[in-house]
Structures are given as C-alpha cells and as structure tokens.
mmCIF file of C-alpha atoms in Angstrom:
data_model
loop_
_atom_site.group_PDB
_atom_site.id
_atom_site.type_symbol
_atom_site.label_atom_id
_atom_site.label_comp_id
_atom_site.label_asym_id
_atom_site.label_seq_id
_atom_site.Cartn_x
_atom_site.Cartn_y
_atom_site.Cartn_z
ATOM 1 C CA MET A 138 34.262 -9.580 54.760
ATOM 2 C CA HIS A 139 37.404 -7.296 54.531
ATOM 3 C CA THR A 140 36.922 -3.721 54.439
ATOM 4 C CA ALA A 141 38.698 -0.476 55.712
ATOM 5 C CA VAL A 142 36.286 -0.514 58.699
ATOM 6 C CA THR A 143 37.405 -4.205 59.229
ATOM 7 C CA ASP A 144 40.947 -3.412 59.438
ATOM 8 C CA LEU A 145 40.401 -0.149 61.491
ATOM 9 C CA LEU A 146 38.382 -1.959 64.196
ATOM 10 C CA GLY A 147 39.861 -5.357 64.213
ATOM 11 C CA ILE A 148 36.867 -6.742 63.571
ATOM 12 C CA ASP A 149 35.705 -10.102 61.528
ATOM 13 C CA ALA A 150 32.528 -8.663 59.468
ATOM 14 C CA PRO A 151 31.966 -4.579 58.791
ATOM 15 C CA LEU A 152 28.618 -4.362 61.016
ATOM 16 C CA VAL A 153 28.482 -2.401 64.082
ATOM 17 C CA GLY A 154 25.695 -2.518 66.517
ATOM 18 C CA PHE A 155 24.404 0.209 68.540
ATOM 19 C CA ASN A 156 22.152 -0.504 71.677
ATOM 20 C CA ARG A 157 21.844 0.760 75.453
ATOM 21 C CA SER A 158 21.642 -3.112 76.246
ATOM 22 C CA PRO A 159 25.280 -4.461 77.276
ATOM 23 C CA GLY A 160 23.862 -8.004 76.594
ATOM 24 C CA VAL A 161 23.192 -7.053 72.783
ATOM 25 C CA VAL A 162 26.755 -5.209 72.634
ATOM 26 C CA VAL A 163 28.336 -8.459 73.766
ATOM 27 C CA GLU A 164 26.328 -10.778 71.408
ATOM 28 C CA VAL A 165 27.116 -8.779 68.227
ATOM 29 C CA SER A 166 30.786 -8.190 69.174
ATOM 30 C CA ARG A 167 31.104 -12.293 69.753
ATOM 31 C CA ALA A 168 29.139 -12.589 66.258
ATOM 32 C CA GLY A 169 32.376 -10.833 64.622
ATOM 33 C CA GLY A 170 30.924 -7.117 64.662
ATOM 34 C CA LEU A 171 31.477 -4.445 66.858
ATOM 35 C CA GLY A 172 28.899 -3.862 69.689
ATOM 36 C CA VAL A 173 28.698 -0.148 70.842
ATOM 37 C CA LEU A 174 26.817 0.823 74.338
ATOM 38 C CA ALA A 175 24.831 3.873 74.393
ATOM 39 C CA ALA A 176 26.555 5.410 77.562
ATOM 40 C CA SER A 177 24.636 8.393 77.983
ATOM 41 C CA ALA A 178 21.848 6.165 79.322
ATOM 42 C CA TYR A 179 23.964 5.526 82.401
ATOM 43 C CA THR A 180 25.606 7.534 85.159
ATOM 44 C CA PRO A 181 29.409 7.211 85.619
ATOM 45 C CA PRO A 182 29.355 4.317 88.355
ATOM 46 C CA GLU A 183 26.751 2.263 86.414
ATOM 47 C CA LEU A 184 28.806 2.913 83.305
ATOM 48 C CA ASP A 185 31.846 1.485 85.129
ATOM 49 C CA ALA A 186 29.617 -1.457 86.189
ATOM 50 C CA GLN A 187 28.484 -2.352 82.443
ATOM 51 C CA LEU A 188 31.680 -1.826 80.795
ATOM 52 C CA THR A 189 33.329 -3.996 83.048
ATOM 53 C CA TRP A 190 30.722 -6.900 82.733
ATOM 54 C CA ILE A 191 31.121 -6.389 79.005
ATOM 55 C CA GLU A 192 34.728 -7.017 79.170
ATOM 56 C CA GLN A 193 34.555 -10.002 81.589
ATOM 57 C CA GLN A 194 31.614 -11.324 78.707
ATOM 58 C CA LEU A 195 34.146 -10.514 75.531
ATOM 59 C CA GLY A 196 37.140 -12.035 76.538
ATOM 60 C CA GLY A 197 39.493 -9.211 74.657
ATOM 61 C CA ARG A 198 36.788 -8.895 71.718
ATOM 62 C CA PRO A 199 36.666 -5.109 71.046
ATOM 63 C CA TYR A 200 33.468 -3.298 71.946
ATOM 64 C CA GLY A 201 32.792 0.869 71.732
ATOM 65 C CA VAL A 202 30.773 3.432 73.270
ATOM 66 C CA ASP A 203 28.339 6.152 72.130
ATOM 67 C CA LEU A 204 27.881 9.573 74.049
ATOM 68 C CA LEU A 205 25.577 12.355 73.434
ATOM 69 C CA VAL A 206 27.654 15.302 73.213
ATOM 70 C CA PRO A 207 25.280 18.043 71.548
ATOM 71 C CA ALA A 208 26.482 21.145 69.602
ATOM 72 C CA LYS A 209 23.916 23.441 71.183
ATOM 73 C CA SER A 210 21.858 23.034 73.979
ATOM 74 C CA ALA A 211 20.582 24.926 77.148
ATOM 75 C CA GLU A 212 23.208 25.239 79.594
ATOM 76 C CA GLY A 213 23.645 24.789 83.655
ATOM 77 C CA SER A 214 26.048 25.875 85.902
ATOM 78 C CA GLY A 215 27.614 24.336 89.257
ATOM 79 C CA ASP A 216 28.876 20.605 89.850
ATOM 80 C CA ARG A 217 26.933 17.639 89.169
ATOM 81 C CA ALA A 218 24.946 17.951 92.341
ATOM 82 C CA THR A 219 23.613 21.462 91.685
ATOM 83 C CA LEU A 220 23.638 21.109 87.576
ATOM 84 C CA ALA A 221 19.876 19.357 87.363
ATOM 85 C CA ALA A 222 18.700 22.615 89.625
ATOM 86 C CA SER A 223 19.820 24.866 87.717
ATOM 87 C CA LEU A 224 18.412 23.330 84.458
ATOM 88 C CA ARG A 225 15.119 22.650 86.279
ATOM 89 C CA ALA A 226 14.551 26.335 86.956
ATOM 90 C CA GLN A 227 14.641 27.066 83.380
ATOM 91 C CA ILE A 228 11.357 24.696 82.786
ATOM 92 C CA PRO A 229 8.142 26.917 82.269
ATOM 93 C CA ASP A 230 5.348 26.215 84.469
ATOM 94 C CA GLU A 231 3.421 25.974 81.466
ATOM 95 C CA HIS A 232 5.181 22.893 80.384
ATOM 96 C CA VAL A 233 4.981 21.113 83.818
ATOM 97 C CA ARG A 234 0.911 21.818 83.905
ATOM 98 C CA PHE A 235 0.687 20.349 80.453
ATOM 99 C CA VAL A 236 2.545 16.892 81.344
ATOM 100 C CA GLU A 237 0.579 16.615 84.737
ATOM 101 C CA GLU A 238 -2.997 17.315 82.904
ATOM 102 C CA LEU A 239 -1.757 14.864 79.958
ATOM 103 C CA LEU A 240 -0.662 12.197 82.751
ATOM 104 C CA ALA A 241 -4.309 12.797 84.184
ATOM 105 C CA ARG A 242 -6.204 12.823 80.987
ATOM 106 C CA TYR A 243 -5.281 9.032 80.615
ATOM 107 C CA ASP A 244 -5.020 8.051 84.225
ATOM 108 C CA ILE A 245 -1.395 7.211 84.556
ATOM 109 C CA PRO A 246 -1.060 6.079 88.051
ATOM 110 C CA ALA A 247 2.010 7.337 90.393
ATOM 111 C CA GLY A 248 4.990 5.768 89.803
ATOM 112 C CA GLY A 249 6.622 3.091 92.186
ATOM 113 C CA THR A 250 10.135 2.934 92.221
ATOM 114 C CA THR A 251 11.703 5.185 89.461
ATOM 115 C CA ARG A 252 14.908 6.844 88.735
ATOM 116 C CA GLU A 253 15.216 10.663 90.287
ATOM 117 C CA PRO A 254 14.825 12.849 87.430
ATOM 118 C CA ASP A 255 16.786 15.453 88.538
ATOM 119 C CA GLY A 256 19.528 12.830 89.158
ATOM 120 C CA GLU A 257 23.028 12.321 87.305
ATOM 121 C CA LEU A 258 21.454 10.973 84.548
ATOM 122 C CA ILE A 259 20.209 14.486 83.635
ATOM 123 C CA ALA A 260 23.475 16.013 84.104
ATOM 124 C CA ASN A 261 24.665 13.309 81.374
ATOM 125 C CA LEU A 262 22.782 15.288 78.874
ATOM 126 C CA ASP A 263 24.293 18.755 79.723
ATOM 127 C CA PRO A 264 28.115 19.278 77.961
ATOM 128 C CA SER A 265 29.430 19.813 81.487
ATOM 129 C CA GLY A 266 28.512 16.188 82.547
ATOM 130 C CA VAL A 267 30.111 14.692 79.525
ATOM 131 C CA PRO A 268 33.902 14.512 81.586
ATOM 132 C CA ALA A 269 32.829 12.431 84.272
ATOM 133 C CA LEU A 270 31.600 9.879 81.610
ATOM 134 C CA LEU A 271 34.768 10.194 79.412
ATOM 135 C CA ASP A 272 36.784 9.408 82.563
ATOM 136 C CA VAL A 273 35.136 6.288 83.162
ATOM 137 C CA VAL A 274 35.311 5.519 79.051
ATOM 138 C CA PHE A 275 38.965 5.487 79.025
ATOM 139 C CA ALA A 276 39.843 4.082 82.137
ATOM 140 C CA HIS A 277 38.676 0.810 79.690
ATOM 141 C CA PRO A 278 40.111 -0.550 76.873
ATOM 142 C CA ILE A 279 37.231 0.448 74.408
ATOM 143 C CA ALA A 280 38.213 0.105 70.484
ATOM 144 C CA LEU A 281 36.172 3.154 69.600
ATOM 145 C CA VAL A 282 33.803 6.154 71.071
ATOM 146 C CA ALA A 283 31.392 7.786 69.031
ATOM 147 C CA ASN A 284 29.326 11.324 69.389
ATOM 148 C CA ALA A 285 25.801 10.866 68.126
ATOM 149 C CA LEU A 286 25.219 14.842 68.139
ATOM 150 C CA GLY A 287 27.386 16.762 66.300
ATOM 151 C CA PRO A 288 31.606 17.072 65.915
ATOM 152 C CA PRO A 289 33.128 15.792 68.856
ATOM 153 C CA PRO A 290 34.976 17.906 71.229
ATOM 154 C CA PRO A 291 38.643 18.638 70.943
ATOM 155 C CA THR A 292 38.974 17.062 74.502
ATOM 156 C CA LEU A 293 37.409 13.903 73.446
ATOM 157 C CA VAL A 294 39.587 13.628 70.299
ATOM 158 C CA GLU A 295 42.634 14.321 71.919
ATOM 159 C CA ARG A 296 42.208 11.766 75.013
ATOM 160 C CA SER A 297 41.062 9.180 71.855
ATOM 161 C CA ARG A 298 44.265 9.736 70.341
ATOM 162 C CA ALA A 299 46.069 9.320 72.982
ATOM 163 C CA ALA A 300 44.474 6.123 74.298
ATOM 164 C CA GLY A 301 44.183 4.900 70.480
ATOM 165 C CA VAL A 302 40.828 4.622 70.194
ATOM 166 C CA VAL A 303 39.196 5.375 67.078
ATOM 167 C CA VAL A 304 36.601 8.305 67.306
ATOM 168 C CA ALA A 305 33.485 8.216 65.274
ATOM 169 C CA SER A 306 30.601 10.432 64.780
ATOM 170 C CA LEU A 307 27.205 10.443 63.131
ATOM 171 C CA CYS A 308 26.514 13.027 60.532
ATOM 172 C CA GLY A 309 22.711 13.455 58.682
ATOM 173 C CA THR A 310 24.093 15.942 56.124
ATOM 174 C CA ALA A 311 27.091 16.664 54.032
ATOM 175 C CA GLY A 312 27.728 19.896 56.147
ATOM 176 C CA HIS A 313 27.830 17.987 58.811
ATOM 177 C CA ALA A 314 30.408 15.425 57.696
ATOM 178 C CA ARG A 315 32.774 18.354 56.748
ATOM 179 C CA ARG A 316 32.754 19.798 60.013
ATOM 180 C CA GLN A 317 33.355 16.414 61.813
ATOM 181 C CA LEU A 318 36.273 15.393 59.530
ATOM 182 C CA ASP A 319 37.485 19.165 60.442
ATOM 183 C CA ALA A 320 37.277 17.862 63.804
ATOM 184 C CA GLY A 321 39.461 14.804 63.286
ATOM 185 C CA VAL A 322 37.305 11.951 63.584
ATOM 186 C CA ASP A 323 38.713 8.519 62.286
ATOM 187 C CA LEU A 324 35.380 7.161 61.041
ATOM 188 C CA LEU A 325 31.873 8.748 59.670
ATOM 189 C CA VAL A 326 28.370 7.236 60.097
ATOM 190 C CA ALA A 327 26.122 8.413 57.330
ATOM 191 C CA GLN A 328 22.946 8.263 58.845
ATOM 192 C CA GLY A 329 19.704 8.766 56.853
ATOM 193 C CA THR A 330 16.498 9.672 58.067
ATOM 194 C CA GLU A 331 15.129 6.104 58.149
ATOM 195 C CA ALA A 332 16.993 5.510 61.395
ATOM 196 C CA GLY A 333 15.702 5.601 64.855
ATOM 197 C CA GLY A 334 16.776 8.119 67.398
ATOM 198 C CA HIS A 335 18.013 11.421 66.482
ATOM 199 C CA THR A 336 18.068 11.808 62.672
ATOM 200 C CA GLY A 337 18.064 14.133 59.759
ATOM 201 C CA THR A 338 16.043 14.441 57.037
ATOM 202 C CA ILE A 339 18.193 12.986 54.237
ATOM 203 C CA ALA A 340 17.458 9.650 53.240
ATOM 204 C CA THR A 341 20.516 6.903 53.668
ATOM 205 C CA MET A 342 20.281 6.074 49.803
ATOM 206 C CA VAL A 343 21.334 9.727 49.006
ATOM 207 C CA LEU A 344 23.339 10.589 52.014
ATOM 208 C CA THR A 345 25.896 7.728 52.035
ATOM 209 C CA PRO A 346 27.264 8.436 48.618
ATOM 210 C CA GLU A 347 27.366 12.356 49.489
ATOM 211 C CA VAL A 348 29.528 11.441 52.731
ATOM 212 C CA VAL A 349 31.924 8.581 50.999
ATOM 213 C CA GLU A 350 32.565 11.413 48.087
ATOM 214 C CA LEU A 351 33.578 13.950 51.083
ATOM 215 C CA ALA A 352 35.400 11.672 53.429
ATOM 216 C CA GLY A 353 38.158 10.660 51.074
ATOM 217 C CA ASP A 354 40.564 8.025 53.076
ATOM 218 C CA VAL A 355 37.995 8.458 56.030
ATOM 219 C CA PRO A 356 35.711 5.266 56.438
ATOM 220 C CA VAL A 357 32.243 5.762 56.343
ATOM 221 C CA LEU A 358 29.500 3.423 57.676
ATOM 222 C CA ALA A 359 25.805 3.743 56.364
ATOM 223 C CA ALA A 360 23.149 3.904 58.739
ATOM 224 C CA GLY A 361 19.278 4.215 58.716
ATOM 225 C CA GLY A 362 17.230 1.744 57.299
ATOM 226 C CA ILE A 363 19.488 -1.203 57.948
ATOM 227 C CA ALA A 364 18.389 -4.248 59.166
ATOM 228 C CA THR A 365 19.135 -7.098 56.897
ATOM 229 C CA GLY A 366 21.741 -8.596 54.726
ATOM 230 C CA ARG A 367 20.483 -7.397 51.465
ATOM 231 C CA GLN A 368 20.211 -3.879 53.143
ATOM 232 C CA MET A 369 23.921 -4.121 54.641
ATOM 233 C CA ALA A 370 24.950 -5.184 50.787
ATOM 234 C CA ALA A 371 23.293 -2.215 49.315
ATOM 235 C CA ALA A 372 25.439 0.164 51.800
ATOM 236 C CA LEU A 373 28.543 -1.482 50.710
ATOM 237 C CA ALA A 374 27.258 -0.961 46.936
ATOM 238 C CA LEU A 375 26.914 2.627 47.613
ATOM 239 C CA GLY A 376 30.571 2.810 48.792
ATOM 240 C CA ALA A 377 30.331 2.591 52.505
ATOM 241 C CA ALA A 378 33.080 0.073 54.198
ATOM 242 C CA GLY A 379 30.283 -1.371 56.597
ATOM 243 C CA VAL A 380 26.926 -0.195 58.061
ATOM 244 C CA TRP A 381 25.920 1.036 61.739
ATOM 245 C CA CYS A 382 22.716 -0.668 63.025
ATOM 246 C CA GLY A 383 20.770 0.236 65.970
ATOM 247 C CA SER A 384 16.740 -0.221 65.628
ATOM 248 C CA VAL A 385 17.184 -4.060 64.223
ATOM 249 C CA TRP A 386 18.540 -5.108 67.914
ATOM 250 C CA LEU A 387 15.025 -3.554 69.355
ATOM 251 C CA SER A 388 13.836 -6.961 68.023
ATOM 252 C CA SER A 389 16.137 -8.982 69.977
ATOM 253 C CA HIS A 390 15.656 -11.091 73.550
ATOM 254 C CA GLU A 391 18.384 -9.393 75.169
ATOM 255 C CA ASP A 392 17.134 -5.754 74.389
ATOM 256 C CA VAL A 393 16.137 -4.423 77.952
ATOM 257 C CA SER A 394 13.255 -1.989 76.212
ATOM 258 C CA PRO A 395 9.897 -3.270 78.255
ATOM 259 C CA ALA A 396 7.894 -6.116 76.880
ATOM 260 C CA SER A 397 4.930 -3.758 75.938
ATOM 261 C CA VAL A 398 7.128 -1.615 74.025
ATOM 262 C CA LYS A 399 8.405 -4.676 72.159
ATOM 263 C CA ARG A 400 4.821 -5.876 71.709
ATOM 264 C CA LYS A 401 3.819 -2.648 70.016
ATOM 265 C CA PHE A 402 7.186 -2.514 67.455
ATOM 266 C CA LEU A 403 6.112 -5.995 66.103
ATOM 267 C CA ALA A 404 2.444 -4.896 65.442
ATOM 268 C CA ALA A 405 3.646 -2.053 63.748
ATOM 269 C CA GLY A 406 4.473 -1.078 60.481
ATOM 270 C CA SER A 407 7.240 0.927 58.597
ATOM 271 C CA ALA A 408 5.039 4.071 58.080
ATOM 272 C CA ASP A 409 4.071 3.968 62.378
ATOM 273 C CA THR A 410 7.223 5.957 63.246
ATOM 274 C CA VAL A 411 7.453 10.038 63.584
ATOM 275 C CA ARG A 412 10.542 12.302 63.761
ATOM 276 C CA SER A 413 9.719 14.440 66.749
ATOM 277 C CA ARG A 414 11.394 16.743 69.304
ATOM 278 C CA VAL A 415 8.828 15.777 71.984
ATOM 279 C CA ARG A 416 11.057 12.911 73.693
ATOM 280 C CA THR A 417 14.688 14.811 73.891
ATOM 281 C CA GLY A 418 14.063 18.241 72.555
ATOM 282 C CA LYS A 419 15.863 17.446 69.245
ATOM 283 C CA PRO A 420 14.538 15.863 66.202
ATOM 284 C CA ALA A 421 14.289 12.035 66.989
ATOM 285 C CA ARG A 422 12.527 8.907 65.074
ATOM 286 C CA GLN A 423 10.176 7.038 67.475
ATOM 287 C CA LEU A 424 7.292 4.956 67.483
ATOM 288 C CA ARG A 425 4.309 7.085 67.038
ATOM 289 C CA SER A 426 1.677 7.131 69.799
ATOM 290 C CA ALA A 427 -0.949 9.043 71.984
ATOM 291 C CA TRP A 428 1.786 10.911 73.294
ATOM 292 C CA HIS A 429 2.804 12.457 69.950
ATOM 293 C CA ASP A 430 -0.778 13.401 69.187
ATOM 294 C CA GLU A 431 -1.219 15.045 72.695
ATOM 295 C CA TRP A 432 1.941 17.507 71.979
ATOM 296 C CA GLU A 433 0.780 18.037 68.599
ATOM 297 C CA SER A 434 -2.774 19.294 69.455
ATOM 298 C CA ASP A 435 -3.702 22.645 69.657
ATOM 299 C CA GLY A 436 -2.518 24.497 72.571
ATOM 300 C CA SER A 437 -0.199 22.615 73.495
ATOM 301 C CA PRO A 438 3.707 23.801 74.286
ATOM 302 C CA ALA A 439 6.572 23.437 72.172
ATOM 303 C CA ALA A 440 9.172 21.106 72.959
ATOM 304 C CA LEU A 441 11.742 22.571 75.017
ATOM 305 C CA PRO A 442 15.597 22.131 73.947
ATOM 306 C CA LEU A 443 17.773 19.411 75.134
ATOM 307 C CA PRO A 444 18.695 18.429 78.066
ATOM 308 C CA LEU A 445 15.444 20.358 79.580
ATOM 309 C CA GLN A 446 12.382 18.358 77.454
ATOM 310 C CA PRO A 447 13.794 14.793 78.607
ATOM 311 C CA MET A 448 13.877 16.471 82.308
ATOM 312 C CA LEU A 449 10.764 17.559 81.994
ATOM 313 C CA ILE A 450 9.333 14.016 81.060
ATOM 314 C CA SER A 451 11.625 11.679 82.365
ATOM 315 C CA ASP A 452 9.391 10.835 85.541
ATOM 316 C CA ALA A 453 6.412 11.034 83.243
ATOM 317 C CA TRP A 454 8.098 8.191 80.956
ATOM 318 C CA ALA A 455 8.964 6.053 84.217
ATOM 319 C CA ARG A 456 5.214 5.927 85.082
ATOM 320 C CA ILE A 457 4.397 5.427 81.594
ATOM 321 C CA ASP A 458 6.308 2.565 81.060
ATOM 322 C CA GLU A 459 5.713 1.079 84.252
ATOM 323 C CA ALA A 460 1.840 1.402 83.975
ATOM 324 C CA ALA A 461 2.127 -0.282 80.482
ATOM 325 C CA GLU A 462 4.102 -3.133 82.000
ATOM 326 C CA ALA A 463 0.916 -3.925 83.830
ATOM 327 C CA GLY A 464 -1.811 -3.707 81.047
ATOM 328 C CA HIS A 465 -2.738 -0.331 82.150
ATOM 329 C CA GLU A 466 -4.931 1.112 78.640
ATOM 330 C CA GLY A 467 -4.199 4.500 78.854
ATOM 331 C CA ALA A 468 -0.227 3.840 79.084
ATOM 332 C CA LEU A 469 -0.272 1.393 76.550
ATOM 333 C CA ALA A 470 -1.781 4.183 74.007
ATOM 334 C CA LEU A 471 0.999 6.560 75.075
ATOM 335 C CA GLU A 472 3.879 3.858 75.210
ATOM 336 C CA SER A 473 6.657 4.573 72.801
ATOM 337 C CA PHE A 474 10.462 4.516 71.969
ATOM 338 C CA PHE A 475 13.049 5.458 69.863
ATOM 339 C CA VAL A 476 12.991 3.205 66.589
ATOM 340 C CA GLY A 477 13.545 3.602 62.815
ATOM 341 C CA GLN A 478 11.268 2.923 59.693
ATOM 342 C CA VAL A 479 12.681 -1.229 59.622
ATOM 343 C CA VAL A 480 10.236 -1.813 62.379
ATOM 344 C CA GLY A 481 7.820 -2.834 59.790
ATOM 345 C CA GLY A 482 10.113 -5.854 59.277
ATOM 346 C CA PHE A 483 9.893 -7.160 62.897
ATOM 347 C CA GLY A 484 8.229 -10.437 62.694
ATOM 348 C CA ALA A 485 9.137 -11.843 66.244
ATOM 349 C CA LEU A 486 12.131 -11.494 68.925
ATOM 350 C CA ARG A 487 15.026 -13.347 68.094
ATOM 351 C CA PRO A 488 18.412 -13.766 69.928
ATOM 352 C CA ALA A 489 20.874 -10.327 69.184
ATOM 353 C CA GLY A 490 23.709 -12.899 68.292
ATOM 354 C CA GLU A 491 21.338 -14.658 65.693
ATOM 355 C CA ILE A 492 20.342 -11.221 64.374
ATOM 356 C CA ALA A 493 23.849 -10.302 63.789
ATOM 357 C CA ARG A 494 24.916 -13.777 62.178
ATOM 358 C CA THR A 495 22.023 -13.477 59.691
ATOM 359 C CA ILE A 496 22.696 -9.925 58.630
ATOM 360 C CA ILE A 497 26.521 -10.908 57.944
ATOM 361 C CA ASP A 498 25.811 -14.353 56.114
ATOM 362 C CA GLU A 499 22.821 -12.922 54.102
ATOM 363 C CA CYS A 500 25.128 -9.589 52.811
ATOM 364 C CA ALA A 501 27.647 -12.450 51.948
ATOM 365 C CA ALA A 502 25.752 -14.350 49.808
ATOM 366 C CA ARG A 503 23.810 -11.066 48.210
ATOM 367 C CA LEU A 504 27.337 -10.021 47.575
ATOM 368 C CA ALA A 505 28.051 -13.483 45.713
ATOM 369 C CA GLU A 506 25.200 -13.650 43.765
ATOM 370 C CA LEU A 507 25.487 -9.747 42.305
ATOM 371 C CA SER A 508 28.920 -10.802 41.068
ATOM 372 C CA HIS A 509 27.175 -13.140 38.875
ATOM 373 C CA LEU A 510 25.213 -10.439 37.030
ATOM 374 C CA THR A 511 28.429 -8.988 35.347
#
C-alpha cells in the first residue's frame, strides 16, 4: 500500500499507531506501520530507557515519539527541581479540598507506592520542561516527532531538520492546520472529535478533506474514529495519505492500562465517552464515569489550566487506579481513561500486532472491493 506517507516515513503501510506503551509501539512497527510513543508519560531517564528498549526490539525499523507542547498553559519558574513547587503554589485551596472530599465520599484508601505528584513528570507538561525530553529524543534514531497540542516550537522544527526527522503536528480545525503549516511541519494529522485524548469539536469526515485541501503537497493523516480497515479505507477516500490510530490499541494485551480500565472499555458503548477538561485542563475525550459527574455537579470548581489540573489530581488518580485494581467499589465507579468513540467496537483484548495487521489487510480488501464499483 503505497502513499506519500509510506515514502516519507519508510514504512510498508500508511498506519501510524500512537500509544504510551513501548510494547504497542514495537508491534505496530513490526506489522509494517509506524509505532509512536507518548513521550510525555515519562521522565527523561525513563524515556531514554524506553527508547533504547524499543530500538533493541525493532532492529532498525522506524518508530516515532509524540510530545505535549501546549501553545497556552500556566507557567512556572526555576529549574526542573523547583518548577513543580512554583506551579503547585498556583492551585487554589478550593480545588484541593474538592478533590480530597471527592475521594473521601467514595472511600478511596490512601495509596501505596505512587509517583510523587510534584516530580519531574509534571514538569514535562510545562513548556520549560520540554527541552530535557527533546535532548533524549534526538539522542535516538527516531523517524518522526509529533506535537499534540498546537504548532511545534521553532526549536523542535530546527532540531528535527538538522537530524533528518519528520515533524508532525495534530490539528482539529483548518485554522490549526494553517498555523502548523506556517511553522514548517512535514506531516499534518487531522484529528476529529471522535478521537480519544485532546480533541476539538469537528468530525473526522468533515475535517479531513478540509485539511487535505489546505495542505497542498504536505501529506495528511486522518485521526479520530479509525479502528478498522473499512475506516482506514474511508480516510484514504477522503484524500488522507494514511491514518493515525490511538484508541484502538487500548484493546490490546500490550497496552499498559490497568485491567480494571480495560474491563470498562470492553463493556462500554460508543456513546459512553465525554469530552471534558477535568483530567488535563484541556478538552480531552475519555470514558465517562462518576468522576465526571462529580466535577459537573452544582458547586464544583472549574477545571484548572494545564499543567495545574493534572498536578492537582495526579495523586488522586494513582489512588483510584490502585484501589480499582483491588476491586474497590467506589474506585471502580470513578475509574476512567482517555479513549475515543471507537470504544464501542471493542469486543475482546487482542495482540497489538494482530490488530495492526487486521486493519491493514481489511483496508486493502475493501479498496479492492471498491474498485469494482466503477
């Protein structure tokens, strides 16, 4: 399956798989697509170790990384050791009390071994923390670096050009696409509102051809609501040069989401997601749960901006995840994660490589069927 994206990235099929799990990244690349690791989930030393492991498994096959570099966010000050404290001082006491009372209302026990919420991970969500991640990223032979929250900063584009790395950026409107083209991206990802995680309000069917029309010679990947070969074929018919898939890998064995979350995914329908700011501070689609009901209730505070909201709730979610894994009723009611509307199609957990190969093969078969309609 030959497109501008396969030529640009040196892959066999125009399928890009985004996930925070190194195992998923490896299996997508092995299947002929391009696995992309969510780098902001890791501290710089952790990221270095994960990228090293991925390379050892792939033996030269290409892979990429994705960063969260927001155009707008709350700002901290100081080096990475003091940045988190500077940001935490901006969190209102009202929000701290609300989260504490919410956890008490659902009888969530104190956590065991959890990541320190004021640690380096929070700094990754502040623009000043990104250079340390970029130093790690460009010390590895990546094929692509993507920015998921706005146009990539000039330093990212410059370093990518020097290293021969493809720069991609996600967009949710035609206006986003114009700004990213002006920033010098090599690849646009038109992400419809059906997608999991940070997303806009325009559907993939409408957004993709708009962005393709604007992009000219710059290839476009369609994203949002794509988890099958038929949906991949539809994206190609809209003019995209390939697809960017994220949520579908949450139904894989290799994905690192807790088993309690995966069970909720398998039981969910396509209408069971919500686009909300209460996890990151920016609109993000996720599985709806009692957590969202509480934040939408009368008297609840508004979500804080990125990165203050994830800083506020990071320890709470570590406790919820831990308790949910133990079968705690209150934690199971709150349990959630980022996922798109394709969650309604999850039937069973499968190997990530099998998922990738099935999407690619079904797409090829559907394109062959369509060729007989003329």
